[in-house]
Structures are given as structure tokens and as C-alpha cells.
């Protein structure tokens, strides 16, 4: 079950465009921190690491050391929990309203 402080961390992590871009990359495959730094050449390594730290605190990224490399893996479970708790609960209501509006306009 997702508590409110966990939700806050997840929403904070997802609020920044660069962090969402990192998650998009990790969705395709795990990446080393070096690979992510190369992909975001306009940011210095420290900034990339700060973004990864926020993502780790929200449990959206799991980092594992392999020798000298740090592999970053996407953990999509918190996103699913946000979807189940917030998005799907409100989407059903919105679809009911849109369906009613469509019926009113057609009929």
C-alpha cells in the first residue's frame, strides 16, 4: 500500500522533465551511470547523480554496483501504485462524465 509520503516522493521525482527522460531510457534497458551521463551531455555528472538520487529515494530506480560500474534499473511498481491509487480512480469518473456528455449531445 502506498502512503502519502511515498506518493509525495514519487510525484516530486516525476515532476522534473529530466528525471522522466531518465526513466524513459531505463524503461528500454538498465544503464550505467556513465551511459546516462553520456546521454545527457548537457548536464554535468553531479547533476545526473542528483537526479538519480531523487529517483532512488522515490524507489523508481534501483542501483546495483557491478565492480566499478553502477547499473541503474527501472522499478515500475511505484508508477503502477500511483496509477492504481490516483489515475484509474479518477479516470473512471471522467469517462462516465464524457459518456454522459456524448449521449446528451447526440440525443
PDB file of C-alpha atoms in Angstrom:
ATOM      1  CA  UNK A   1       0.000   0.000   0.000  1.00  0.00           C
ATOM      2  CA  UNK A   2       1.225   3.456  -0.912  1.00  0.00           C
ATOM      3  CA  UNK A   3       1.345   6.002   1.914  1.00  0.00           C
ATOM      4  CA  UNK A   4       1.169   9.757   1.411  1.00  0.00           C
ATOM      5  CA  UNK A   5       4.872  10.449   1.971  1.00  0.00           C
ATOM      6  CA  UNK A   6       5.747   7.780  -0.632  1.00  0.00           C
ATOM      7  CA  UNK A   7       3.300   9.411  -3.046  1.00  0.00           C
ATOM      8  CA  UNK A   8       4.915  12.794  -2.424  1.00  0.00           C
ATOM      9  CA  UNK A   9       8.370  11.403  -3.228  1.00  0.00           C
ATOM     10  CA  UNK A  10       7.110   9.798  -6.437  1.00  0.00           C
ATOM     11  CA  UNK A  11       5.289  12.921  -7.622  1.00  0.00           C
ATOM     12  CA  UNK A  12       8.354  15.042  -6.788  1.00  0.00           C
ATOM     13  CA  UNK A  13      10.561  12.684  -8.800  1.00  0.00           C
ATOM     14  CA  UNK A  14       8.181  12.677 -11.761  1.00  0.00           C
ATOM     15  CA  UNK A  15       7.792  16.466 -11.698  1.00  0.00           C
ATOM     16  CA  UNK A  16      11.117  17.120 -13.425  1.00  0.00           C
ATOM     17  CA  UNK A  17      11.417  16.596 -17.179  1.00  0.00           C
ATOM     18  CA  UNK A  18      14.988  15.271 -16.992  1.00  0.00           C
ATOM     19  CA  UNK A  19      14.058  12.636 -14.446  1.00  0.00           C
ATOM     20  CA  UNK A  20      11.196  11.489 -16.676  1.00  0.00           C
ATOM     21  CA  UNK A  21      13.683  11.276 -19.559  1.00  0.00           C
ATOM     22  CA  UNK A  22      15.968   9.115 -17.419  1.00  0.00           C
ATOM     23  CA  UNK A  23      13.048   6.815 -16.609  1.00  0.00           C
ATOM     24  CA  UNK A  24      12.199   6.597 -20.314  1.00  0.00           C
ATOM     25  CA  UNK A  25      15.745   5.459 -21.035  1.00  0.00           C
ATOM     26  CA  UNK A  26      15.696   2.921 -18.218  1.00  0.00           C
ATOM     27  CA  UNK A  27      12.372   1.579 -19.464  1.00  0.00           C
ATOM     28  CA  UNK A  28      14.202   0.277 -22.526  1.00  0.00           C
ATOM     29  CA  UNK A  29      17.120  -1.278 -20.608  1.00  0.00           C
ATOM     30  CA  UNK A  30      19.227  -0.801 -17.468  1.00  0.00           C
ATOM     31  CA  UNK A  31      22.055   1.737 -17.927  1.00  0.00           C
ATOM     32  CA  UNK A  32      25.224   2.508 -16.110  1.00  0.00           C
ATOM     33  CA  UNK A  33      25.584   5.937 -14.590  1.00  0.00           C
ATOM     34  CA  UNK A  34      28.282   6.620 -17.195  1.00  0.00           C
ATOM     35  CA  UNK A  35      25.872   5.770 -20.014  1.00  0.00           C
ATOM     36  CA  UNK A  36      23.296   8.153 -18.569  1.00  0.00           C
ATOM     37  CA  UNK A  37      25.915  10.897 -18.248  1.00  0.00           C
ATOM     38  CA  UNK A  38      26.836  10.423 -21.913  1.00  0.00           C
ATOM     39  CA  UNK A  39      23.176  10.574 -22.933  1.00  0.00           C
ATOM     40  CA  UNK A  40      22.722  13.823 -21.006  1.00  0.00           C
ATOM     41  CA  UNK A  41      25.933  15.514 -22.112  1.00  0.00           C
ATOM     42  CA  UNK A  42      24.414  18.958 -21.461  1.00  0.00           C
ATOM     43  CA  UNK A  43      24.385  18.166 -17.708  1.00  0.00           C
ATOM     44  CA  UNK A  44      27.433  17.532 -15.583  1.00  0.00           C
ATOM     45  CA  UNK A  45      27.863  14.187 -13.835  1.00  0.00           C
ATOM     46  CA  UNK A  46      26.972  15.665 -10.450  1.00  0.00           C
ATOM     47  CA  UNK A  47      23.588  16.848 -11.747  1.00  0.00           C
ATOM     48  CA  UNK A  48      22.814  13.446 -13.279  1.00  0.00           C
ATOM     49  CA  UNK A  49      23.728  11.827  -9.946  1.00  0.00           C
ATOM     50  CA  UNK A  50      21.433  14.235  -8.085  1.00  0.00           C
ATOM     51  CA  UNK A  51      18.547  13.295 -10.388  1.00  0.00           C
ATOM     52  CA  UNK A  52      19.295   9.598  -9.867  1.00  0.00           C
ATOM     53  CA  UNK A  53      19.306  10.135  -6.096  1.00  0.00           C
ATOM     54  CA  UNK A  54      15.813  11.665  -6.220  1.00  0.00           C
ATOM     55  CA  UNK A  55      14.614   8.755  -8.370  1.00  0.00           C
ATOM     56  CA  UNK A  56      16.160   6.252  -5.933  1.00  0.00           C
ATOM     57  CA  UNK A  57      14.550   7.972  -2.934  1.00  0.00           C
ATOM     58  CA  UNK A  58      11.189   7.558  -4.685  1.00  0.00           C
ATOM     59  CA  UNK A  59      12.076   3.882  -5.328  1.00  0.00           C
ATOM     60  CA  UNK A  60      11.704   4.472  -9.075  1.00  0.00           C
ATOM     61  CA  UNK A  61      15.323   3.476  -9.725  1.00  0.00           C
ATOM     62  CA  UNK A  62      17.257   0.637  -8.171  1.00  0.00           C
ATOM     63  CA  UNK A  63      21.044   0.934  -8.434  1.00  0.00           C
ATOM     64  CA  UNK A  64      23.336  -2.075  -8.252  1.00  0.00           C
ATOM     65  CA  UNK A  65      27.112  -1.985  -8.247  1.00  0.00           C
ATOM     66  CA  UNK A  66      28.936  -4.391 -10.527  1.00  0.00           C
ATOM     67  CA  UNK A  67      32.624  -3.902  -9.948  1.00  0.00           C
ATOM     68  CA  UNK A  68      33.325  -0.248 -10.676  1.00  0.00           C
ATOM     69  CA  UNK A  69      30.085   0.280 -12.572  1.00  0.00           C
ATOM     70  CA  UNK A  70      26.773   1.331 -11.106  1.00  0.00           C
ATOM     71  CA  UNK A  71      23.829  -0.117 -13.027  1.00  0.00           C
ATOM     72  CA  UNK A  72      20.510   1.712 -12.772  1.00  0.00           C
ATOM     73  CA  UNK A  73      17.313  -0.284 -13.199  1.00  0.00           C
ATOM     74  CA  UNK A  74      13.753   0.989 -13.545  1.00  0.00           C
ATOM     75  CA  UNK A  75      11.368  -0.064 -10.796  1.00  0.00           C
ATOM     76  CA  UNK A  76       7.929   0.491 -12.324  1.00  0.00           C
ATOM     77  CA  UNK A  77       5.956  -0.683  -9.275  1.00  0.00           C
ATOM     78  CA  UNK A  78       5.635   2.821  -7.734  1.00  0.00           C
ATOM     79  CA  UNK A  79       4.272   4.132 -11.052  1.00  0.00           C
ATOM     80  CA  UNK A  80       1.673   1.358 -11.089  1.00  0.00           C
ATOM     81  CA  UNK A  81       0.759   2.163  -7.488  1.00  0.00           C
ATOM     82  CA  UNK A  82       0.272   5.841  -8.396  1.00  0.00           C
ATOM     83  CA  UNK A  83      -1.843   4.771 -11.358  1.00  0.00           C
ATOM     84  CA  UNK A  84      -3.982   2.468  -9.223  1.00  0.00           C
ATOM     85  CA  UNK A  85      -4.386   4.988  -6.400  1.00  0.00           C
ATOM     86  CA  UNK A  86      -4.871   8.209  -8.344  1.00  0.00           C
ATOM     87  CA  UNK A  87      -5.241   7.909 -12.095  1.00  0.00           C
ATOM     88  CA  UNK A  88      -7.572   4.946 -12.509  1.00  0.00           C
ATOM     89  CA  UNK A  89      -9.803   6.134  -9.660  1.00  0.00           C
ATOM     90  CA  UNK A  90     -10.410   9.467 -11.376  1.00  0.00           C
ATOM     91  CA  UNK A  91     -10.310   8.235 -14.963  1.00  0.00           C
ATOM     92  CA  UNK A  92     -13.414   6.096 -14.439  1.00  0.00           C
ATOM     93  CA  UNK A  93     -15.363   9.104 -13.186  1.00  0.00           C
ATOM     94  CA  UNK A  94     -14.141  11.265 -16.071  1.00  0.00           C
ATOM     95  CA  UNK A  95     -15.135   8.612 -18.612  1.00  0.00           C
ATOM     96  CA  UNK A  96     -18.627   8.442 -17.117  1.00  0.00           C
ATOM     97  CA  UNK A  97     -18.987  12.212 -17.474  1.00  0.00           C
ATOM     98  CA  UNK A  98     -17.696  12.153 -21.065  1.00  0.00           C
ATOM     99  CA  UNK A  99     -20.044   9.295 -21.939  1.00  0.00           C
ATOM    100  CA  UNK A 100     -22.987  11.232 -20.477  1.00  0.00           C
ATOM    101  CA  UNK A 101     -21.947  14.361 -22.402  1.00  0.00           C
ATOM    102  CA  UNK A 102     -21.690  12.379 -25.632  1.00  0.00           C
ATOM    103  CA  UNK A 103     -25.162  10.924 -25.079  1.00  0.00           C
ATOM    104  CA  UNK A 104     -26.598  14.381 -24.361  1.00  0.00           C
ATOM    105  CA  UNK A 105     -25.015  15.854 -27.493  1.00  0.00           C
ATOM    106  CA  UNK A 106     -26.194  13.010 -29.705  1.00  0.00           C
ATOM    107  CA  UNK A 107     -29.613  12.698 -28.316  1.00  0.00           C
TER     108      UNK A 107
END
